[in-house]
PDB file of C-alpha atoms in Angstrom:
ATOM      1  CA  MET G 233      -0.008  -0.004   0.001  1.00 40.00           C
ATOM      2  CA  THR G 234       1.422   3.363  -0.988  1.00 48.00           C
ATOM      3  CA  GLN G 235       1.777   5.845   1.828  1.00 54.00           C
ATOM      4  CA  PRO G 236      -0.366   8.925   1.072  1.00 54.00           C
ATOM      5  CA  ARG G 237       1.320  12.185   0.249  1.00 56.00           C
ATOM      6  CA  ARG G 238       1.440  14.435   3.290  1.00 56.00           C
ATOM      7  CA  LEU G 239      -0.182  17.843   3.260  1.00 57.00           C
ATOM      8  CA  ARG G 240       2.536  20.485   3.229  1.00 59.00           C
ATOM      9  CA  THR G 241       2.467  23.589   5.349  1.00 58.00           C
ATOM     10  CA  PRO G 242       4.529  26.697   4.625  1.00 59.00           C
ATOM     11  CA  ARG G 243       7.813  26.940   6.507  1.00 54.00           C
ATOM     12  CA  PRO G 244       7.508  29.377   9.390  1.00 57.00           C
ATOM     13  CA  PRO G 245       9.788  32.381   9.164  1.00 67.00           C
ATOM     14  CA  GLY G 246      13.113  31.813  10.846  1.00 85.00           C
ATOM     15  CA  ARG G 247      16.717  32.768  10.348  1.00 94.00           C
ATOM     16  CA  ALA G 248      18.194  29.475  11.470  1.00 98.00           C
ATOM     17  CA  ALA G 249      18.900  26.582   9.122  1.00 98.00           C
ATOM     18  CA  GLY G 250      18.799  22.959  10.163  1.00 98.00           C
ATOM     19  CA  VAL G 251      21.169  20.564   8.370  1.00 98.00           C
ATOM     20  CA  VAL G 252      20.590  16.825   8.723  1.00 98.00           C
ATOM     21  CA  LEU G 253      23.409  14.540   7.601  1.00 98.00           C
ATOM     22  CA  ALA G 254      22.564  11.078   6.274  1.00 96.00           C
ATOM     23  CA  GLY G 255      25.847   9.904   4.822  1.00 82.00           C
ATOM     24  CA  GLY G 256      26.185   6.654   6.751  1.00 65.00           C
ATOM     25  CA  SER G 257      25.547   3.085   5.688  1.00 54.00           C
ATOM     26  CA  GLY G 258      23.587   0.175   7.056  1.00 50.00           C
ATOM     27  CA  THR G 259      26.557  -2.176   7.375  1.00 53.00           C
ATOM     28  CA  ARG G 260      26.876  -2.297  11.157  1.00 54.00           C
ATOM     29  CA  VAL G 261      23.117  -2.361  11.606  1.00 58.00           C
ATOM     30  CA  GLY G 262      23.010  -5.397   9.345  1.00 52.00           C
ATOM     31  CA  ALA G 263      20.894  -3.695   6.680  1.00 60.00           C
ATOM     32  CA  GLY G 264      21.358  -3.439   2.957  1.00 67.00           C
ATOM     33  CA  ILE G 265      20.465   0.259   2.815  1.00 81.00           C
ATOM     34  CA  ASN G 266      21.582   3.445   4.484  1.00 88.00           C
ATOM     35  CA  LYS G 267      20.465   3.167   8.114  1.00 91.00           C
ATOM     36  CA  ALA G 268      18.922   6.658   7.931  1.00 94.00           C
ATOM     37  CA  PHE G 269      16.159   5.200   5.777  1.00 94.00           C
ATOM     38  CA  LEU G 270      15.379   2.154   7.878  1.00 94.00           C
ATOM     39  CA  PRO G 271      11.889   2.217   9.401  1.00 94.00           C
ATOM     40  CA  LEU G 272      11.343   3.284  12.988  1.00 95.00           C
ATOM     41  CA  ALA G 273       7.748   3.131  14.246  1.00 92.00           C
ATOM     42  CA  GLY G 274       6.072   4.222  11.041  1.00 90.00           C
ATOM     43  CA  ARG G 275       8.645   6.602   9.647  1.00 94.00           C
ATOM     44  CA  SER G 276      12.282   6.457   8.567  1.00 96.00           C
ATOM     45  CA  ILE G 277      15.034   7.073  11.088  1.00 96.00           C
ATOM     46  CA  ALA G 278      15.923  10.317   9.279  1.00 97.00           C
ATOM     47  CA  GLY G 279      12.302  11.443   9.215  1.00 97.00           C
ATOM     48  CA  TRP G 280      12.141  11.640  13.001  1.00 97.00           C
ATOM     49  CA  GLY G 281      14.932  14.191  13.374  1.00 97.00           C
ATOM     50  CA  LEU G 282      13.853  16.166  10.317  1.00 97.00           C
ATOM     51  CA  ASN G 283      10.359  16.608  11.692  1.00 96.00           C
ATOM     52  CA  THR G 284      11.646  17.569  15.125  1.00 97.00           C
ATOM     53  CA  LEU G 285      13.903  20.276  13.711  1.00 97.00           C
ATOM     54  CA  ALA G 286      11.094  21.496  11.480  1.00 96.00           C
ATOM     55  CA  ALA G 287       8.860  22.044  14.493  1.00 95.00           C
ATOM     56  CA  VAL G 288      11.342  24.296  16.340  1.00 97.00           C
ATOM     57  CA  GLU G 289      10.498  27.964  16.207  1.00 95.00           C
ATOM     58  CA  GLY G 290      13.227  29.930  14.460  1.00 96.00           C
ATOM     59  CA  ILE G 291      14.315  27.198  12.038  1.00 97.00           C
ATOM     60  CA  GLY G 292      13.225  28.321   8.588  1.00 96.00           C
ATOM     61  CA  ILE G 293      15.254  26.078   6.289  1.00 97.00           C
ATOM     62  CA  LEU G 294      15.905  22.332   6.357  1.00 98.00           C
ATOM     63  CA  VAL G 295      18.804  20.925   4.342  1.00 98.00           C
ATOM     64  CA  PHE G 296      18.972  17.150   3.962  1.00 98.00           C
ATOM     65  CA  VAL G 297      22.425  15.890   2.947  1.00 98.00           C
ATOM     66  CA  VAL G 298      22.514  12.399   1.424  1.00 97.00           C
ATOM     67  CA  ARG G 299      24.648  10.148  -0.718  1.00 94.00           C
ATOM     68  CA  PRO G 300      23.962  10.199  -4.484  1.00 94.00           C
ATOM     69  CA  ASP G 301      22.694   6.622  -4.244  1.00 93.00           C
ATOM     70  CA  ASP G 302      20.101   7.674  -1.682  1.00 95.00           C
ATOM     71  CA  LEU G 303      18.413  10.516  -3.571  1.00 96.00           C
ATOM     72  CA  GLU G 304      15.269   8.494  -4.254  1.00 96.00           C
ATOM     73  CA  HIS G 305      14.990   7.545  -0.588  1.00 95.00           C
ATOM     74  CA  ALA G 306      15.445  11.197   0.366  1.00 97.00           C
ATOM     75  CA  ARG G 307      12.754  12.324  -2.060  1.00 97.00           C
ATOM     76  CA  PHE G 308      10.375   9.780  -0.559  1.00 96.00           C
ATOM     77  CA  VAL G 309      11.056  11.167   2.922  1.00 97.00           C
ATOM     78  CA  ASP G 310      10.464  14.676   1.590  1.00 97.00           C
ATOM     79  CA  SER G 311       7.179  13.856  -0.111  1.00 95.00           C
ATOM     80  CA  ARG G 312       5.717  11.304   2.300  1.00 94.00           C
ATOM     81  CA  GLU G 313       7.186  11.748   5.775  1.00 95.00           C
ATOM     82  CA  THR G 314       7.816  15.418   6.450  1.00 93.00           C
ATOM     83  CA  GLU G 315       5.353  18.227   6.889  1.00 85.00           C
ATOM     84  CA  HIS G 316       7.733  20.872   5.604  1.00 91.00           C
ATOM     85  CA  PRO G 317       9.728  20.867   2.353  1.00 94.00           C
ATOM     86  CA  LEU G 318      13.369  19.803   2.405  1.00 97.00           C
ATOM     87  CA  GLU G 319      16.283  21.125   0.391  1.00 98.00           C
ATOM     88  CA  ILE G 320      17.989  17.885  -0.657  1.00 98.00           C
ATOM     89  CA  ILE G 321      21.656  17.971  -1.666  1.00 98.00           C
ATOM     90  CA  THR G 322      24.313  15.311  -2.134  1.00 96.00           C
ATOM     91  CA  GLY G 323      27.222  15.192   0.272  1.00 95.00           C
ATOM     92  CA  GLY G 324      30.892  14.381  -0.012  1.00 93.00           C
ATOM     93  CA  GLU G 325      33.188  11.499   0.830  1.00 90.00           C
ATOM     94  CA  THR G 326      33.553  12.525   4.481  1.00 91.00           C
ATOM     95  CA  ARG G 327      31.332  14.038   7.128  1.00 93.00           C
ATOM     96  CA  GLN G 328      33.310  17.267   7.024  1.00 93.00           C
ATOM     97  CA  GLU G 329      33.023  17.544   3.249  1.00 95.00           C
ATOM     98  CA  SER G 330      29.277  16.993   3.524  1.00 95.00           C
ATOM     99  CA  GLU G 331      29.027  19.726   6.132  1.00 97.00           C
ATOM    100  CA  LEU G 332      31.047  22.077   3.925  1.00 97.00           C
ATOM    101  CA  LEU G 333      28.775  21.373   0.946  1.00 97.00           C
ATOM    102  CA  ALA G 334      25.720  22.113   3.096  1.00 98.00           C
ATOM    103  CA  LEU G 335      27.243  25.399   4.252  1.00 98.00           C
ATOM    104  CA  ARG G 336      28.128  26.343   0.686  1.00 98.00           C
ATOM    105  CA  HIS G 337      24.550  25.533  -0.306  1.00 98.00           C
ATOM    106  CA  LEU G 338      23.444  28.108   2.270  1.00 98.00           C
ATOM    107  CA  ALA G 339      26.266  30.578   1.561  1.00 98.00           C
ATOM    108  CA  ASP G 340      24.262  33.194  -0.346  1.00 98.00           C
ATOM    109  CA  ARG G 341      21.631  33.296   2.377  1.00 98.00           C
ATOM    110  CA  ILE G 342      24.319  33.413   5.052  1.00 98.00           C
ATOM    111  CA  ASP G 343      26.040  36.315   3.288  1.00 97.00           C
ATOM    112  CA  SER G 344      22.751  38.221   2.943  1.00 97.00           C
ATOM    113  CA  GLY G 345      21.844  37.688   6.599  1.00 96.00           C
ATOM    114  CA  ALA G 346      18.793  35.573   5.786  1.00 97.00           C
ATOM    115  CA  VAL G 347      20.465  32.724   7.717  1.00 98.00           C
ATOM    116  CA  ASP G 348      22.191  33.692  10.949  1.00 98.00           C
ATOM    117  CA  THR G 349      22.585  30.319  12.712  1.00 98.00           C
ATOM    118  CA  VAL G 350      23.165  26.783  11.473  1.00 98.00           C
ATOM    119  CA  LEU G 351      22.352  23.596  13.401  1.00 98.00           C
ATOM    120  CA  ILE G 352      23.980  20.397  12.131  1.00 98.00           C
ATOM    121  CA  HIS G 353      22.432  17.094  13.201  1.00 98.00           C
ATOM    122  CA  ASP G 354      23.096  13.413  12.542  1.00 97.00           C
ATOM    123  CA  ALA G 355      20.171  11.618  10.929  1.00 97.00           C
ATOM    124  CA  ALA G 356      21.218   8.571  12.981  1.00 96.00           C
ATOM    125  CA  ARG G 357      20.060  10.341  16.180  1.00 97.00           C
ATOM    126  CA  PRO G 358      16.302  10.143  15.545  1.00 97.00           C
ATOM    127  CA  LEU G 359      14.992  10.757  19.052  1.00 97.00           C
ATOM    128  CA  VAL G 360      16.394  14.227  19.676  1.00 97.00           C
ATOM    129  CA  SER G 361      13.727  16.260  21.442  1.00 97.00           C
ATOM    130  CA  HIS G 362      12.158  19.558  20.494  1.00 97.00           C
ATOM    131  CA  GLY G 363      13.396  21.004  23.790  1.00 98.00           C
ATOM    132  CA  LEU G 364      17.008  20.028  23.196  1.00 98.00           C
ATOM    133  CA  VAL G 365      17.057  21.479  19.670  1.00 98.00           C
ATOM    134  CA  SER G 366      15.561  24.704  21.022  1.00 98.00           C
ATOM    135  CA  ALA G 367      18.122  24.848  23.821  1.00 98.00           C
ATOM    136  CA  VAL G 368      21.044  24.395  21.410  1.00 98.00           C
ATOM    137  CA  LEU G 369      19.664  27.069  19.076  1.00 98.00           C
ATOM    138  CA  HIS G 370      19.225  29.526  21.948  1.00 98.00           C
ATOM    139  CA  ALA G 371      22.706  28.835  23.345  1.00 98.00           C
ATOM    140  CA  ALA G 372      24.321  29.119  19.910  1.00 97.00           C
ATOM    141  CA  ARG G 373      22.752  32.522  19.403  1.00 96.00           C
ATOM    142  CA  GLU G 374      23.914  33.624  22.853  1.00 96.00           C
ATOM    143  CA  SER G 375      27.550  32.485  22.616  1.00 95.00           C
ATOM    144  CA  GLY G 376      28.214  31.793  18.942  1.00 97.00           C
ATOM    145  CA  GLY G 377      28.485  28.019  19.303  1.00 97.00           C
ATOM    146  CA  ALA G 378      26.780  25.285  21.323  1.00 98.00           C
ATOM    147  CA  VAL G 379      26.612  21.483  21.510  1.00 98.00           C
ATOM    148  CA  PRO G 380      24.600  19.052  23.638  1.00 98.00           C
ATOM    149  CA  GLY G 381      26.666  17.050  26.081  1.00 96.00           C
ATOM    150  CA  ILE G 382      26.208  14.509  28.846  1.00 94.00           C
ATOM    151  CA  PRO G 383      28.717  14.389  31.722  1.00 90.00           C
ATOM    152  CA  ALA G 384      30.840  11.266  31.321  1.00 84.00           C
ATOM    153  CA  LEU G 385      30.626   9.942  34.870  1.00 78.00           C
ATOM    154  CA  ASP G 386      31.749   6.456  33.887  1.00 74.00           C
ATOM    155  CA  ILE G 387      35.193   7.524  32.575  1.00 75.00           C
ATOM    156  CA  ALA G 388      38.394   6.464  34.330  1.00 73.00           C
ATOM    157  CA  SER G 389      42.012   7.326  33.584  1.00 73.00           C
ATOM    158  CA  ALA G 390      43.990   4.494  32.019  1.00 76.00           C
ATOM    159  CA  GLY G 391      47.416   3.611  33.363  1.00 75.00           C
ATOM    160  CA  PRO G 392      50.214   1.524  31.842  1.00 80.00           C
ATOM    161  CA  GLY G 393      49.707  -2.131  30.962  1.00 76.00           C
ATOM    162  CA  HIS G 394      45.904  -2.027  30.854  1.00 73.00           C
ATOM    163  CA  THR G 395      45.643  -0.823  34.430  1.00 75.00           C
ATOM    164  CA  LEU G 396      43.652   2.069  35.815  1.00 70.00           C
ATOM    165  CA  ALA G 397      45.700   5.066  36.863  1.00 71.00           C
ATOM    166  CA  PRO G 398      45.830   5.212  40.679  1.00 66.00           C
ATOM    167  CA  GLY G 399      44.466   8.257  42.391  1.00 60.00           C
ATOM    168  CA  ALA G 400      42.883   9.665  39.248  1.00 57.00           C
ATOM    169  CA  ASP G 401      40.507  12.428  40.205  1.00 59.00           C
ATOM    170  CA  LEU G 402      38.302  13.573  37.348  1.00 58.00           C
ATOM    171  CA  ARG G 403      35.745  16.228  38.148  1.00 59.00           C
ATOM    172  CA  GLU G 404      32.222  15.198  37.271  1.00 57.00           C
ATOM    173  CA  ASP G 405      32.030  17.999  34.690  1.00 59.00           C
ATOM    174  CA  ALA G 406      35.540  17.483  33.314  1.00 70.00           C
ATOM    175  CA  LEU G 407      34.441  15.301  30.383  1.00 84.00           C
ATOM    176  CA  VAL G 408      31.209  15.254  28.404  1.00 89.00           C
ATOM    177  CA  ARG G 409      29.901  12.943  25.705  1.00 92.00           C
ATOM    178  CA  VAL G 410      29.021  15.261  22.846  1.00 96.00           C
ATOM    179  CA  GLN G 411      25.859  14.819  20.783  1.00 97.00           C
ATOM    180  CA  THR G 412      24.126  16.664  17.956  1.00 98.00           C
ATOM    181  CA  PRO G 413      22.634  19.002  16.828  1.00 98.00           C
ATOM    182  CA  GLN G 414      25.587  21.342  17.082  1.00 98.00           C
ATOM    183  CA  GLY G 415      24.765  24.997  16.456  1.00 98.00           C
ATOM    184  CA  PHE G 416      26.959  27.879  15.338  1.00 98.00           C
ATOM    185  CA  HIS G 417      26.858  31.433  14.091  1.00 98.00           C
ATOM    186  CA  ALA G 418      26.420  30.818  10.388  1.00 98.00           C
ATOM    187  CA  ALA G 419      28.991  33.179   8.852  1.00 97.00           C
ATOM    188  CA  THR G 420      31.626  32.160  11.384  1.00 97.00           C
ATOM    189  CA  ILE G 421      31.244  28.421  10.838  1.00 98.00           C
ATOM    190  CA  LEU G 422      31.158  28.856   7.043  1.00 98.00           C
ATOM    191  CA  ASP G 423      34.473  30.737   7.171  1.00 97.00           C
ATOM    192  CA  ALA G 424      35.905  28.068   9.473  1.00 97.00           C
ATOM    193  CA  TYR G 425      34.999  25.247   7.113  1.00 97.00           C
ATOM    194  CA  GLU G 426      36.404  27.069   4.095  1.00 97.00           C
ATOM    195  CA  ALA G 427      39.667  27.602   6.012  1.00 97.00           C
ATOM    196  CA  ALA G 428      39.725  23.946   7.028  1.00 96.00           C
ATOM    197  CA  ALA G 429      39.222  22.903   3.410  1.00 96.00           C
ATOM    198  CA  ARG G 430      42.173  25.051   2.317  1.00 97.00           C
ATOM    199  CA  ASP G 431      44.369  23.525   5.016  1.00 96.00           C
ATOM    200  CA  GLY G 432      43.180  19.966   4.591  1.00 94.00           C
ATOM    201  CA  PHE G 433      42.083  19.860   8.224  1.00 94.00           C
ATOM    202  CA  VAL G 434      39.563  17.142   9.093  1.00 93.00           C
ATOM    203  CA  GLY G 435      37.857  17.321  12.462  1.00 92.00           C
ATOM    204  CA  THR G 436      35.777  14.782  14.313  1.00 91.00           C
ATOM    205  CA  ASP G 437      32.635  16.938  14.354  1.00 92.00           C
ATOM    206  CA  THR G 438      31.451  20.501  13.792  1.00 95.00           C
ATOM    207  CA  ALA G 439      32.721  21.683  17.160  1.00 95.00           C
ATOM    208  CA  SER G 440      36.273  20.475  16.498  1.00 95.00           C
ATOM    209  CA  CYS G 441      36.440  22.584  13.337  1.00 95.00           C
ATOM    210  CA  ALA G 442      35.050  25.586  15.214  1.00 95.00           C
ATOM    211  CA  GLU G 443      37.610  25.159  17.979  1.00 94.00           C
ATOM    212  CA  GLU G 444      40.445  24.968  15.445  1.00 95.00           C
ATOM    213  CA  TYR G 445      39.459  27.925  13.262  1.00 96.00           C
ATOM    214  CA  THR G 446      37.410  30.330  15.363  1.00 95.00           C
ATOM    215  CA  HIS G 447      37.699  32.162  18.648  1.00 93.00           C
ATOM    216  CA  ILE G 448      34.080  31.714  19.658  1.00 92.00           C
ATOM    217  CA  PRO G 449      33.439  29.866  22.916  1.00 91.00           C
ATOM    218  CA  VAL G 450      31.679  26.572  22.303  1.00 94.00           C
ATOM    219  CA  THR G 451      29.256  26.125  25.176  1.00 95.00           C
ATOM    220  CA  TRP G 452      27.403  22.945  26.028  1.00 96.00           C
ATOM    221  CA  VAL G 453      23.859  22.349  27.144  1.00 97.00           C
ATOM    222  CA  ARG G 454      22.640  19.263  28.906  1.00 97.00           C
ATOM    223  CA  GLY G 455      22.045  16.492  26.378  1.00 97.00           C
ATOM    224  CA  GLU G 456      19.642  13.589  26.599  1.00 97.00           C
ATOM    225  CA  GLU G 457      20.268   9.882  27.054  1.00 95.00           C
ATOM    226  CA  THR G 458      17.517   9.167  24.525  1.00 96.00           C
ATOM    227  CA  ASN G 459      19.407  11.202  21.907  1.00 97.00           C
ATOM    228  CA  PHE G 460      21.669   8.249  21.170  1.00 97.00           C
ATOM    229  CA  LYS G 461      23.141   7.361  17.798  1.00 96.00           C
ATOM    230  CA  ILE G 462      21.895   4.297  15.975  1.00 94.00           C
ATOM    231  CA  THR G 463      24.961   2.321  14.974  1.00 90.00           C
ATOM    232  CA  TYR G 464      24.169  -1.325  15.604  1.00 91.00           C
ATOM    233  CA  ALA G 465      21.016  -3.458  15.318  1.00 90.00           C
ATOM    234  CA  GLN G 466      20.482  -3.345  19.076  1.00 94.00           C
ATOM    235  CA  ASP G 467      20.402   0.460  18.929  1.00 94.00           C
ATOM    236  CA  LEU G 468      17.466   0.315  16.538  1.00 93.00           C
ATOM    237  CA  LEU G 469      15.676  -2.113  18.848  1.00 94.00           C
ATOM    238  CA  LEU G 470      16.306   0.238  21.767  1.00 95.00           C
ATOM    239  CA  ALA G 471      14.960   3.182  19.757  1.00 95.00           C
ATOM    240  CA  GLN G 472      11.790   1.242  19.063  1.00 94.00           C
ATOM    241  CA  ASP G 473      11.434   0.541  22.779  1.00 95.00           C
ATOM    242  CA  VAL G 474      11.930   4.228  23.622  1.00 95.00           C
ATOM    243  CA  VAL G 475       9.303   5.291  21.099  1.00 94.00           C
ATOM    244  CA  SER G 476       6.859   2.820  22.615  1.00 93.00           C
ATOM    245  CA  ALA G 477       7.694   3.623  26.232  1.00 92.00           C
ATOM    246  CA  LEU G 478       7.425   7.394  25.774  1.00 88.00           C
ATOM    247  CA  GLY G 479       4.374   7.191  23.560  1.00 85.00           C
ATOM    248  CA  LEU G 480       6.034   9.167  20.782  1.00 85.00           C
ATOM    249  CA  ARG G 481       3.964   9.746  17.681  1.00 73.00           C
ATOM    250  CA  THR G 482       4.991   9.620  14.051  1.00 60.00           C
ATOM    251  CA  GLY G 483       2.824  12.665  13.277  1.00 54.00           C
TER     252      GLY G 483
END
């Protein structure tokens, strides 16, 4: 049975852009397609995050970055699973190249001031909440850059020979596990990525590039345990359990 086409509503005005990256594969999940397009409680994994970002006040543009092989899947998500239109572009060979291509896609609107903040999110984190996205957007506008993080209370210092370092005293807030979306002042992060491309610098995430090429303080807001990344088959099963337990709706 073909899923009916969703009624589209105009994008609300907003000067922030949401970028959702879906450049992964389904290998470790055990699937034959990109994991972002696997079903999760009536909608694709990617569709969950896209709809959450779309519902946040202030986000006026949604850019969906996919592999060339996944364009048809992305168009299906756009036409059948999201209430607001997506700007679908193809990404690069690496996460950083995909982020750069998304920023270049937005460059004219960044230069004109139509886009002042960019939030970059992993499609493989489908259960990010409306509140967390809003908090990152607010913090990014306040400080220039913000990421969600969870204090890493289960981290210990390693010593030699697979031992734990004696007397290690890590403050509870010394280390955080960083999540997405990561939000930044749009013009600043665009310049940072262009500089990184010229230098051949490859960071681990958006924040690492910002820390290398900007002077803005990257603040962190409290993340959520349910905002986990789907990497393995058990993660997808856990996501299904979370959706059921919290009574989340597909819209």
